mmCIF file of C-alpha atoms in Angstrom:
data_model
loop_
_atom_site.group_PDB
_atom_site.id
_atom_site.type_symbol
_atom_site.label_atom_id
_atom_site.label_comp_id
_atom_site.label_asym_id
_atom_site.label_seq_id
_atom_site.Cartn_x
_atom_site.Cartn_y
_atom_site.Cartn_z
ATOM 1 C CA UNK A 1 0.000 0.000 0.000
ATOM 2 C CA UNK A 2 2.847 2.393 0.695
ATOM 3 C CA UNK A 3 3.914 2.797 -2.973
ATOM 4 C CA UNK A 4 0.291 3.671 -3.799
ATOM 5 C CA UNK A 5 0.127 6.258 -1.037
ATOM 6 C CA UNK A 6 3.531 7.661 -2.003
ATOM 7 C CA UNK A 7 2.074 8.669 -5.383
ATOM 8 C CA UNK A 8 -1.150 10.087 -3.870
ATOM 9 C CA UNK A 9 -3.382 7.089 -4.598
ATOM 10 C CA UNK A 10 -4.793 6.936 -1.087
ATOM 11 C CA UNK A 11 -8.002 5.275 -2.268
ATOM 12 C CA UNK A 12 -5.992 2.467 -3.803
ATOM 13 C CA UNK A 13 -3.898 2.076 -0.669
ATOM 14 C CA UNK A 14 -6.965 2.035 1.592
ATOM 15 C CA UNK A 15 -8.842 -0.448 -0.587
ATOM 16 C CA UNK A 16 -5.824 -2.736 -0.734
ATOM 17 C CA UNK A 17 -5.403 -2.780 3.024
ATOM 18 C CA UNK A 18 -9.123 -3.069 3.765
ATOM 19 C CA UNK A 19 -9.513 -6.104 1.514
ATOM 20 C CA UNK A 20 -6.396 -7.893 2.777
ATOM 21 C CA UNK A 21 -6.339 -10.791 5.240
ATOM 22 C CA UNK A 22 -4.543 -8.424 7.636
ATOM 23 C CA UNK A 23 -7.328 -5.818 7.669
ATOM 24 C CA UNK A 24 -7.867 -6.203 11.428
ATOM 25 C CA UNK A 25 -4.188 -5.987 12.275
ATOM 26 C CA UNK A 26 -3.464 -2.977 14.481
ATOM 27 C CA UNK A 27 -0.712 -1.622 12.225
ATOM 28 C CA UNK A 28 -2.961 -1.992 9.174
ATOM 29 C CA UNK A 29 -5.909 -0.189 10.748
ATOM 30 C CA UNK A 30 -3.537 2.561 11.859
ATOM 31 C CA UNK A 31 -2.267 2.928 8.295
ATOM 32 C CA UNK A 32 -5.838 3.074 6.985
ATOM 33 C CA UNK A 33 -6.675 5.809 9.500
ATOM 34 C CA UNK A 34 -3.546 7.719 8.496
ATOM 35 C CA UNK A 35 -4.353 7.505 4.783
ATOM 36 C CA UNK A 36 -7.960 8.578 5.370
ATOM 37 C CA UNK A 37 -6.783 11.560 7.402
ATOM 38 C CA UNK A 38 -4.280 12.562 4.728
ATOM 39 C CA UNK A 39 -6.886 12.149 2.020
ATOM 40 C CA UNK A 40 -9.101 14.697 3.779
ATOM 41 C CA UNK A 41 -6.372 17.322 3.458
ATOM 42 C CA UNK A 42 -6.041 17.040 -0.336
ATOM 43 C CA UNK A 43 -7.223 19.897 -2.536
ATOM 44 C CA UNK A 44 -8.457 19.802 -6.107
ATOM 45 C CA UNK A 45 -5.977 21.287 -8.563
ATOM 46 C CA UNK A 46 -7.382 23.751 -11.082
ATOM 47 C CA UNK A 47 -7.307 21.803 -14.380
ATOM 48 C CA UNK A 48 -7.116 25.101 -16.279
ATOM 49 C CA UNK A 49 -3.782 25.874 -14.628
ATOM 50 C CA UNK A 50 -1.837 22.761 -15.542
ATOM 51 C CA UNK A 51 1.356 23.618 -17.387
ATOM 52 C CA UNK A 52 2.726 21.374 -20.141
ATOM 53 C CA UNK A 53 6.480 21.224 -20.776
ATOM 54 C CA UNK A 54 8.245 19.362 -23.557
ATOM 55 C CA UNK A 55 11.655 18.305 -24.779
ATOM 56 C CA UNK A 56 13.304 16.807 -27.825
ATOM 57 C CA UNK A 57 15.898 14.028 -27.728
ATOM 58 C CA UNK A 58 18.450 14.805 -25.027
ATOM 59 C CA UNK A 59 22.056 15.627 -25.893
ATOM 60 C CA UNK A 60 24.302 13.117 -24.119
ATOM 61 C CA UNK A 61 27.638 14.365 -25.470
ATOM 62 C CA UNK A 62 27.870 18.130 -25.996
ATOM 63 C CA UNK A 63 31.259 17.826 -27.722
ATOM 64 C CA UNK A 64 29.587 15.935 -30.571
ATOM 65 C CA UNK A 65 26.361 17.949 -30.792
ATOM 66 C CA UNK A 66 28.237 21.250 -30.614
ATOM 67 C CA UNK A 67 31.142 20.453 -32.912
ATOM 68 C CA UNK A 68 30.690 23.301 -35.378
ATOM 69 C CA UNK A 69 28.994 21.329 -38.149
ATOM 70 C CA UNK A 70 25.856 22.360 -40.010
ATOM 71 C CA UNK A 71 23.529 20.837 -37.407
ATOM 72 C CA UNK A 72 25.053 22.531 -34.372
ATOM 73 C CA UNK A 73 22.801 25.606 -34.527
ATOM 74 C CA UNK A 74 19.613 23.560 -34.650
ATOM 75 C CA UNK A 75 20.680 21.302 -31.811
ATOM 76 C CA UNK A 76 21.640 24.334 -29.737
ATOM 77 C CA UNK A 77 18.256 25.945 -30.290
ATOM 78 C CA UNK A 78 15.799 23.092 -29.826
ATOM 79 C CA UNK A 79 17.567 20.412 -27.796
ATOM 80 C CA UNK A 80 18.233 20.054 -24.074
ATOM 81 C CA UNK A 81 21.331 18.460 -22.592
ATOM 82 C CA UNK A 82 21.262 15.582 -20.139
ATOM 83 C CA UNK A 83 22.666 17.751 -17.344
ATOM 84 C CA UNK A 84 20.045 20.431 -17.971
ATOM 85 C CA UNK A 85 17.226 17.897 -17.956
ATOM 86 C CA UNK A 86 18.326 16.352 -14.669
ATOM 87 C CA UNK A 87 18.629 19.780 -13.044
ATOM 88 C CA UNK A 88 15.183 20.747 -14.373
ATOM 89 C CA UNK A 89 13.628 17.638 -12.818
ATOM 90 C CA UNK A 90 15.251 18.379 -9.473
ATOM 91 C CA UNK A 91 14.188 22.036 -9.508
ATOM 92 C CA UNK A 92 10.596 21.268 -10.443
ATOM 93 C CA UNK A 93 10.444 18.561 -7.777
ATOM 94 C CA UNK A 94 11.733 20.962 -5.124
ATOM 95 C CA UNK A 95 9.145 23.547 -6.216
ATOM 96 C CA UNK A 96 6.291 21.104 -5.692
ATOM 97 C CA UNK A 97 5.503 20.094 -9.262
ATOM 98 C CA UNK A 98 3.877 16.686 -9.727
ATOM 99 C CA UNK A 99 3.671 14.865 -13.059
ATOM 100 C CA UNK A 100 0.139 14.037 -14.233
ATOM 101 C CA UNK A 101 -1.237 12.405 -17.361
ATOM 102 C CA UNK A 102 -2.755 14.451 -20.143
ATOM 103 C CA UNK A 103 -5.867 12.316 -19.604
ATOM 104 C CA UNK A 104 -5.930 13.327 -15.920
ATOM 105 C CA UNK A 105 -6.463 16.963 -16.875
ATOM 106 C CA UNK A 106 -9.608 16.218 -18.864
ATOM 107 C CA UNK A 107 -11.251 13.082 -20.178
ATOM 108 C CA UNK A 108 -14.234 11.999 -22.241
ATOM 109 C CA UNK A 109 -17.443 10.786 -20.595
ATOM 110 C CA UNK A 110 -20.622 9.371 -22.079
ATOM 111 C CA UNK A 111 -23.881 11.232 -21.399
ATOM 112 C CA UNK A 112 -27.256 9.566 -20.891
ATOM 113 C CA UNK A 113 -28.154 10.207 -24.529
ATOM 114 C CA UNK A 114 -25.037 8.343 -25.647
ATOM 115 C CA UNK A 115 -23.127 11.447 -26.711
ATOM 116 C CA UNK A 116 -19.563 11.934 -25.551
ATOM 117 C CA UNK A 117 -18.026 15.111 -24.204
ATOM 118 C CA UNK A 118 -14.970 16.273 -22.295
ATOM 119 C CA UNK A 119 -15.040 16.769 -18.548
ATOM 120 C CA UNK A 120 -12.367 18.410 -16.421
ATOM 121 C CA UNK A 121 -10.504 15.982 -14.200
ATOM 122 C CA UNK A 122 -10.297 15.892 -10.415
ATOM 123 C CA UNK A 123 -6.588 15.925 -9.598
ATOM 124 C CA UNK A 124 -6.346 15.741 -5.808
ATOM 125 C CA UNK A 125 -3.006 16.799 -4.344
ATOM 126 C CA UNK A 126 -1.621 18.142 -1.063
ATOM 127 C CA UNK A 127 -1.752 21.906 -0.612
ATOM 128 C CA UNK A 128 1.095 23.585 -2.491
ATOM 129 C CA UNK A 129 1.624 20.817 -5.050
ATOM 130 C CA UNK A 130 1.299 21.814 -8.718
ATOM 131 C CA UNK A 131 0.389 19.364 -11.495
ATOM 132 C CA UNK A 132 2.178 19.459 -14.831
ATOM 133 C CA UNK A 133 2.221 17.433 -18.056
ATOM 134 C CA UNK A 134 5.407 16.394 -19.866
ATOM 135 C CA UNK A 135 5.906 15.297 -23.461
ATOM 136 C CA UNK A 136 8.821 14.589 -25.781
ATOM 137 C CA UNK A 137 8.868 15.122 -29.538
ATOM 138 C CA UNK A 138 10.505 13.074 -32.312
ATOM 139 C CA UNK A 139 11.401 10.018 -30.247
ATOM 140 C CA UNK A 140 12.590 8.255 -33.379
ATOM 141 C CA UNK A 141 16.400 8.546 -33.228
ATOM 142 C CA UNK A 142 16.593 9.615 -36.844
ATOM 143 C CA UNK A 143 19.506 8.337 -38.886
ATOM 144 C CA UNK A 144 20.917 11.835 -39.337
ATOM 145 C CA UNK A 145 21.485 11.969 -35.548
ATOM 146 C CA UNK A 146 23.856 8.981 -35.570
ATOM 147 C CA UNK A 147 27.211 9.901 -34.049
ATOM 148 C CA UNK A 148 25.952 13.338 -33.029
ATOM 149 C CA UNK A 149 25.916 12.755 -29.272
ATOM 150 C CA UNK A 150 22.458 11.205 -28.867
ATOM 151 C CA UNK A 151 21.220 7.764 -27.870
ATOM 152 C CA UNK A 152 20.835 5.290 -30.734
ATOM 153 C CA UNK A 153 17.585 3.595 -29.768
ATOM 154 C CA UNK A 154 15.518 1.953 -27.055
ATOM 155 C CA UNK A 155 16.039 -1.705 -26.227
ATOM 156 C CA UNK A 156 14.777 -4.102 -23.575
ATOM 157 C CA UNK A 157 17.399 -5.486 -21.210
ATOM 158 C CA UNK A 158 17.574 -9.072 -19.955
ATOM 159 C CA UNK A 159 14.838 -8.288 -17.416
ATOM 160 C CA UNK A 160 12.503 -6.710 -19.959
ATOM 161 C CA UNK A 161 13.249 -3.184 -18.720
ATOM 162 C CA UNK A 162 13.492 -0.316 -21.204
ATOM 163 C CA UNK A 163 16.958 1.120 -21.563
ATOM 164 C CA UNK A 164 18.915 3.065 -24.182
ATOM 165 C CA UNK A 165 21.808 2.044 -26.369
ATOM 166 C CA UNK A 166 24.617 4.475 -27.075
ATOM 167 C CA UNK A 167 27.646 3.948 -29.336
ATOM 168 C CA UNK A 168 31.043 5.110 -28.116
ATOM 169 C CA UNK A 169 33.772 6.429 -30.404
ATOM 170 C CA UNK A 170 35.478 3.039 -30.578
ATOM 171 C CA UNK A 171 32.241 1.364 -31.681
ATOM 172 C CA UNK A 172 31.432 -0.123 -28.290
ATOM 173 C CA UNK A 173 27.680 -0.115 -27.613
ATOM 174 C CA UNK A 174 26.726 0.600 -24.021
ATOM 175 C CA UNK A 175 23.350 0.596 -22.321
ATOM 176 C CA UNK A 176 21.960 3.024 -19.790
ATOM 177 C CA UNK A 177 19.647 5.947 -19.125
ATOM 178 C CA UNK A 178 20.417 8.246 -22.050
ATOM 179 C CA UNK A 179 17.136 10.042 -22.795
ATOM 180 C CA UNK A 180 13.995 11.521 -21.232
ATOM 181 C CA UNK A 181 12.083 8.303 -20.603
ATOM 182 C CA UNK A 182 14.858 6.328 -18.955
ATOM 183 C CA UNK A 183 16.181 9.251 -16.895
ATOM 184 C CA UNK A 184 12.672 10.145 -15.710
ATOM 185 C CA UNK A 185 12.041 6.526 -14.739
ATOM 186 C CA UNK A 186 15.171 6.632 -12.569
ATOM 187 C CA UNK A 187 14.035 9.907 -11.001
ATOM 188 C CA UNK A 188 10.541 8.633 -10.194
ATOM 189 C CA UNK A 189 12.005 5.474 -8.689
ATOM 190 C CA UNK A 190 13.958 7.709 -6.293
ATOM 191 C CA UNK A 191 11.093 10.207 -5.864
ATOM 192 C CA UNK A 192 7.738 8.400 -6.251
ATOM 193 C CA UNK A 193 5.869 11.514 -5.089
ATOM 194 C CA UNK A 194 6.932 13.236 -8.328
ATOM 195 C CA UNK A 195 4.316 11.107 -10.139
ATOM 196 C CA UNK A 196 0.557 11.376 -9.579
ATOM 197 C CA UNK A 197 -0.893 7.872 -9.318
ATOM 198 C CA UNK A 198 1.854 6.428 -11.495
ATOM 199 C CA UNK A 199 1.645 9.115 -14.199
ATOM 200 C CA UNK A 200 4.283 9.304 -16.891
ATOM 201 C CA UNK A 201 4.856 11.498 -19.932
ATOM 202 C CA UNK A 202 3.723 11.417 -23.550
ATOM 203 C CA UNK A 203 6.051 10.222 -26.316
ATOM 204 C CA UNK A 204 5.368 11.779 -29.739
ATOM 205 C CA UNK A 205 6.618 9.997 -32.849
ATOM 206 C CA UNK A 206 6.608 10.582 -36.583
ATOM 207 C CA UNK A 207 6.951 7.610 -38.922
ATOM 208 C CA UNK A 208 8.865 8.466 -42.073
ATOM 209 C CA UNK A 209 12.189 7.241 -40.659
ATOM 210 C CA UNK A 210 10.775 4.781 -38.163
ATOM 211 C CA UNK A 211 10.264 5.011 -34.394
ATOM 212 C CA UNK A 212 12.353 4.450 -31.249
ATOM 213 C CA UNK A 213 15.502 3.927 -33.356
ATOM 214 C CA UNK A 214 14.028 1.190 -35.570
ATOM 215 C CA UNK A 215 13.560 1.704 -39.321
ATOM 216 C CA UNK A 216 9.922 0.661 -39.520
ATOM 217 C CA UNK A 217 8.967 2.568 -42.677
ATOM 218 C CA UNK A 218 9.487 1.545 -46.299
ATOM 219 C CA UNK A 219 9.481 5.171 -47.367
ATOM 220 C CA UNK A 220 11.324 8.398 -46.746
ATOM 221 C CA UNK A 221 9.356 11.618 -46.795
ATOM 222 C CA UNK A 222 10.217 13.895 -49.692
ATOM 223 C CA UNK A 223 10.720 17.216 -47.920
ATOM 224 C CA UNK A 224 11.554 19.058 -51.137
ATOM 225 C CA UNK A 225 8.175 18.519 -52.801
ATOM 226 C CA UNK A 226 6.070 21.659 -52.399
ATOM 227 C CA UNK A 227 3.266 20.500 -54.654
ATOM 228 C CA UNK A 228 0.893 17.858 -53.356
ATOM 229 C CA UNK A 229 -1.466 15.711 -55.374
ATOM 230 C CA UNK A 230 -3.108 13.043 -53.241
ATOM 231 C CA UNK A 231 -3.756 10.764 -56.208
ATOM 232 C CA UNK A 232 -0.048 10.816 -57.061
ATOM 233 C CA UNK A 233 1.176 10.532 -53.469
ATOM 234 C CA UNK A 234 3.304 7.453 -54.119
ATOM 235 C CA UNK A 235 5.232 9.139 -56.921
ATOM 236 C CA UNK A 236 5.455 12.645 -55.497
ATOM 237 C CA UNK A 237 5.763 12.212 -51.762
ATOM 238 C CA UNK A 238 7.617 8.976 -51.172
ATOM 239 C CA UNK A 239 10.982 7.597 -52.036
ATOM 240 C CA UNK A 240 11.579 3.892 -51.624
ATOM 241 C CA UNK A 241 13.775 3.004 -48.666
ATOM 242 C CA UNK A 242 15.006 -0.575 -48.559
ATOM 243 C CA UNK A 243 15.451 -2.063 -45.079
ATOM 244 C CA UNK A 244 16.058 -5.792 -45.220
ATOM 245 C CA UNK A 245 15.409 -6.053 -41.468
ATOM 246 C CA UNK A 246 12.160 -4.127 -41.481
ATOM 247 C CA UNK A 247 10.020 -6.922 -40.044
ATOM 248 C CA UNK A 248 12.450 -7.454 -37.161
ATOM 249 C CA UNK A 249 12.535 -3.693 -36.603
ATOM 250 C CA UNK A 250 8.755 -3.543 -36.511
ATOM 251 C CA UNK A 251 8.610 -6.391 -34.001
ATOM 252 C CA UNK A 252 11.200 -4.698 -31.773
ATOM 253 C CA UNK A 253 9.455 -1.312 -31.936
ATOM 254 C CA UNK A 254 6.163 -2.980 -31.045
ATOM 255 C CA UNK A 255 7.754 -4.541 -27.956
ATOM 256 C CA UNK A 256 9.173 -1.181 -26.912
ATOM 257 C CA UNK A 257 5.776 0.509 -27.288
ATOM 258 C CA UNK A 258 4.112 -2.174 -25.173
ATOM 259 C CA UNK A 259 6.763 -1.791 -22.460
ATOM 260 C CA UNK A 260 6.311 2.000 -22.484
ATOM 261 C CA UNK A 261 2.579 1.697 -22.009
ATOM 262 C CA UNK A 262 3.070 -0.859 -19.248
ATOM 263 C CA UNK A 263 5.099 1.763 -17.365
ATOM 264 C CA UNK A 264 2.333 4.331 -17.859
ATOM 265 C CA UNK A 265 3.721 6.286 -20.800
ATOM 266 C CA UNK A 266 1.360 7.531 -23.497
ATOM 267 C CA UNK A 267 2.246 7.577 -27.195
ATOM 268 C CA UNK A 268 1.094 10.361 -29.514
ATOM 269 C CA UNK A 269 1.193 11.129 -33.213
ATOM 270 C CA UNK A 270 3.627 13.842 -34.288
ATOM 271 C CA UNK A 271 2.354 13.476 -37.866
ATOM 272 C CA UNK A 272 3.958 10.893 -40.136
ATOM 273 C CA UNK A 273 6.171 13.273 -42.086
ATOM 274 C CA UNK A 274 6.703 16.014 -39.456
ATOM 275 C CA UNK A 275 4.553 18.343 -41.522
ATOM 276 C CA UNK A 276 3.341 21.901 -40.973
ATOM 277 C CA UNK A 277 -0.204 20.798 -40.369
ATOM 278 C CA UNK A 278 -1.743 24.265 -40.312
ATOM 279 C CA UNK A 279 -0.301 25.490 -43.597
ATOM 280 C CA UNK A 280 -0.414 22.140 -45.426
ATOM 281 C CA UNK A 281 -3.297 21.416 -47.784
ATOM 282 C CA UNK A 282 -6.236 19.317 -46.664
ATOM 283 C CA UNK A 283 -5.202 16.530 -49.011
ATOM 284 C CA UNK A 284 -1.672 16.470 -47.672
ATOM 285 C CA UNK A 285 -2.919 16.302 -44.063
ATOM 286 C CA UNK A 286 -5.260 13.431 -44.949
ATOM 287 C CA UNK A 287 -2.514 11.491 -46.706
ATOM 288 C CA UNK A 288 -0.026 12.076 -43.922
ATOM 289 C CA UNK A 289 -2.560 11.027 -41.257
ATOM 290 C CA UNK A 290 -3.371 7.884 -43.206
ATOM 291 C CA UNK A 291 0.325 7.048 -43.420
ATOM 292 C CA UNK A 292 0.711 7.352 -39.634
ATOM 293 C CA UNK A 293 -2.353 5.174 -39.186
ATOM 294 C CA UNK A 294 -0.974 2.591 -41.619
ATOM 295 C CA UNK A 295 2.670 2.453 -40.530
ATOM 296 C CA UNK A 296 2.809 3.571 -36.889
ATOM 297 C CA UNK A 297 -0.548 2.857 -35.240
ATOM 298 C CA UNK A 298 -0.217 -0.939 -35.653
ATOM 299 C CA UNK A 299 3.066 -0.784 -33.734
ATOM 300 C CA UNK A 300 2.025 1.524 -30.883
ATOM 301 C CA UNK A 301 -1.628 0.540 -30.552
ATOM 302 C CA UNK A 302 -3.122 3.780 -31.834
ATOM 303 C CA UNK A 303 -3.631 7.017 -29.934
ATOM 304 C CA UNK A 304 -6.114 9.829 -29.353
ATOM 305 C CA UNK A 305 -3.371 12.491 -29.016
ATOM 306 C CA UNK A 306 -1.728 14.507 -31.764
ATOM 307 C CA UNK A 307 1.183 16.798 -30.952
ATOM 308 C CA UNK A 308 1.708 19.189 -33.826
ATOM 309 C CA UNK A 309 5.144 19.296 -35.441
ATOM 310 C CA UNK A 310 6.795 22.734 -35.398
ATOM 311 C CA UNK A 311 4.095 23.753 -32.891
ATOM 312 C CA UNK A 312 1.816 24.772 -35.762
ATOM 313 C CA UNK A 313 -1.909 24.426 -35.044
ATOM 314 C CA UNK A 314 -5.081 23.938 -37.083
ATOM 315 C CA UNK A 315 -6.779 27.204 -36.175
ATOM 316 C CA UNK A 316 -6.571 30.358 -34.040
ATOM 317 C CA UNK A 317 -6.782 30.635 -30.279
ATOM 318 C CA UNK A 318 -10.538 31.234 -30.401
ATOM 319 C CA UNK A 319 -11.127 27.554 -31.132
ATOM 320 C CA UNK A 320 -11.517 25.123 -33.996
ATOM 321 C CA UNK A 321 -14.235 26.227 -36.377
ATOM 322 C CA UNK A 322 -17.103 23.785 -36.875
ATOM 323 C CA UNK A 323 -16.262 23.560 -40.571
ATOM 324 C CA UNK A 324 -12.488 23.149 -40.195
ATOM 325 C CA UNK A 325 -12.046 20.174 -42.499
ATOM 326 C CA UNK A 326 -8.619 19.205 -41.167
ATOM 327 C CA UNK A 327 -9.971 19.059 -37.621
ATOM 328 C CA UNK A 328 -12.984 17.070 -38.757
ATOM 329 C CA UNK A 329 -10.732 14.564 -40.508
ATOM 330 C CA UNK A 330 -8.430 14.186 -37.503
ATOM 331 C CA UNK A 331 -11.435 13.862 -35.216
ATOM 332 C CA UNK A 332 -12.828 11.155 -37.501
ATOM 333 C CA UNK A 333 -9.499 9.335 -37.168
ATOM 334 C CA UNK A 334 -9.860 9.272 -33.379
ATOM 335 C CA UNK A 335 -7.817 12.283 -32.268
ATOM 336 C CA UNK A 336 -9.357 14.108 -29.308
ATOM 337 C CA UNK A 337 -6.312 15.790 -27.739
ATOM 338 C CA UNK A 338 -4.464 18.511 -29.689
ATOM 339 C CA UNK A 339 -1.208 20.097 -28.498
ATOM 340 C CA UNK A 340 0.625 23.068 -29.994
ATOM 341 C CA UNK A 341 3.470 25.270 -28.713
ATOM 342 C CA UNK A 342 3.005 28.586 -26.905
ATOM 343 C CA UNK A 343 5.721 29.679 -24.505
ATOM 344 C CA UNK A 344 4.102 33.053 -23.770
ATOM 345 C CA UNK A 345 2.003 31.793 -20.854
ATOM 346 C CA UNK A 346 2.469 29.312 -18.028
ATOM 347 C CA UNK A 347 -0.656 27.389 -18.981
ATOM 348 C CA UNK A 348 -3.234 27.501 -21.759
ATOM 349 C CA UNK A 349 -6.031 24.960 -22.038
ATOM 350 C CA UNK A 350 -9.144 24.928 -24.174
ATOM 351 C CA UNK A 351 -12.062 22.542 -24.270
ATOM 352 C CA UNK A 352 -14.083 22.959 -27.473
ATOM 353 C CA UNK A 353 -17.339 24.891 -27.475
ATOM 354 C CA UNK A 354 -19.146 21.601 -28.038
ATOM 355 C CA UNK A 355 -16.829 19.892 -25.541
ATOM 356 C CA UNK A 356 -15.659 17.632 -28.352
ATOM 357 C CA UNK A 357 -11.899 18.196 -28.100
ATOM 358 C CA UNK A 358 -9.168 19.124 -25.626
ATOM 359 C CA UNK A 359 -6.424 21.537 -26.631
ATOM 360 C CA UNK A 360 -3.308 22.477 -24.689
ATOM 361 C CA UNK A 361 -0.303 24.682 -25.336
ATOM 362 C CA UNK A 362 3.169 23.409 -24.486
ATOM 363 C CA UNK A 363 6.338 25.141 -23.314
ATOM 364 C CA UNK A 364 9.703 24.307 -24.893
ATOM 365 C CA UNK A 365 12.460 23.899 -22.308
ATOM 366 C CA UNK A 366 15.325 24.096 -24.799
ATOM 367 C CA UNK A 367 18.410 26.127 -25.558
ATOM 368 C CA UNK A 368 16.511 29.050 -27.051
ATOM 369 C CA UNK A 369 14.127 29.418 -24.154
ATOM 370 C CA UNK A 370 16.790 28.978 -21.465
ATOM 371 C CA UNK A 371 19.155 31.459 -23.126
ATOM 372 C CA UNK A 372 16.383 34.077 -23.177
ATOM 373 C CA UNK A 373 15.739 33.444 -19.492
ATOM 374 C CA UNK A 374 19.432 33.717 -18.587
ATOM 375 C CA UNK A 375 19.839 36.963 -20.542
ATOM 376 C CA UNK A 376 16.703 38.494 -19.004
ATOM 377 C CA UNK A 377 18.550 39.007 -15.721
ATOM 378 C CA UNK A 378 20.920 41.513 -17.356
ATOM 379 C CA UNK A 379 19.081 42.645 -20.494
ATOM 380 C CA UNK A 380 15.467 43.825 -20.331
ATOM 381 C CA UNK A 381 14.928 43.120 -24.036
ATOM 382 C CA UNK A 382 14.856 39.390 -23.213
ATOM 383 C CA UNK A 383 11.909 37.653 -21.538
ATOM 384 C CA UNK A 384 12.105 35.044 -18.810
ATOM 385 C CA UNK A 385 9.270 32.589 -19.420
ATOM 386 C CA UNK A 386 10.650 29.868 -17.164
ATOM 387 C CA UNK A 387 10.917 31.486 -13.740
ATOM 388 C CA UNK A 388 8.019 29.468 -12.283
ATOM 389 C CA UNK A 389 9.878 26.230 -13.102
ATOM 390 C CA UNK A 390 13.515 26.992 -12.318
ATOM 391 C CA UNK A 391 16.246 29.605 -12.310
ATOM 392 C CA UNK A 392 17.761 29.254 -15.782
ATOM 393 C CA UNK A 393 21.120 30.527 -14.526
ATOM 394 C CA UNK A 394 21.423 27.347 -12.476
ATOM 395 C CA UNK A 395 20.303 25.108 -15.367
ATOM 396 C CA UNK A 396 21.910 26.452 -18.547
ATOM 397 C CA UNK A 397 24.709 24.180 -19.754
ATOM 398 C CA UNK A 398 27.923 26.193 -20.160
ATOM 399 C CA UNK A 399 29.022 23.782 -22.903
ATOM 400 C CA UNK A 400 26.493 25.464 -25.209
ATOM 401 C CA UNK A 401 27.743 27.858 -27.896
ATOM 402 C CA UNK A 402 26.474 31.366 -27.124
ATOM 403 C CA UNK A 403 24.536 33.359 -28.018
ATOM 404 C CA UNK A 404 21.799 30.805 -28.740
ATOM 405 C CA UNK A 405 20.089 32.243 -31.807
#
């Protein structure tokens, strides 16, 4: 019962003890009384004030990511280093943040007439605790990242536990905690009260170059094609990519996805081709969504969450219009949760006028955002959008090239 209580599931702890053969034991009844008393002190968190932070693949070796090549600038802007991530977790933990699921914030219920609508969740936490959601984009370990200071892929160890593989300069492959998921798992193991009822983060994947470090797609996305004709999608938007081990890669990726979900992680679509979903044509969005459904969903079990690539959204802040054909198509495909990027506010949540979708803005905790926060202390032209989470001066990795721009 203690692990349940440690992560605020007092009902679960009480029910477990009450139904056990030791229910009348003095120490058990005392524990039940203690959990009931603690439960009475919990307060409901405001679901409209839940912040959502996100990361990309973590930089494990700054000397490789920041080596002056053509990719250095992009890595510096949008990636976070391992040291920064670990310091961020510690700071947020010390400030009372508690990880919750996206589905804890709001969820769908069925009305008496059979219709379904979103309802705000009841997140019950001790006074002073603050719920937050975490996600990670592009958890695919693209081939272009090989040798750039990032993990290579996820694997299962001899005990069936998820771990990362990383290749050293001499070709030796080592295993360990080398990205968000594995590092966060270690942190929660040491600090179970950082997770609300076993909550974990959301992993967003594309599909064009596979997922989790496995080449599960037969096709590369043709980024250079501006014109889109859905009827000629095969010729115009795909280039054949031969992977002789594709079936083994698919099987491995499927095992990884199952292990993630067993731990409590959620998997989201990041579009198949990492497209600008707002400015892309309707036909292109339909084709791309169908590709994700065809190539990725069978491996991860499907999802009701889409996290927009580049942070681009389907419509303005006022809400999705009833005749927005892209939204209607995505809704038809089972997507109910829509996440963009907006670092201007601590939290921004919207439930559709008809309560038929949930929308949340996310905050990028990367080089660009941390550099702005660091500079804000000495230059008023910069904005600090991270002060509620941590002091960026204590987090910013000095191995980064500066300025970050």
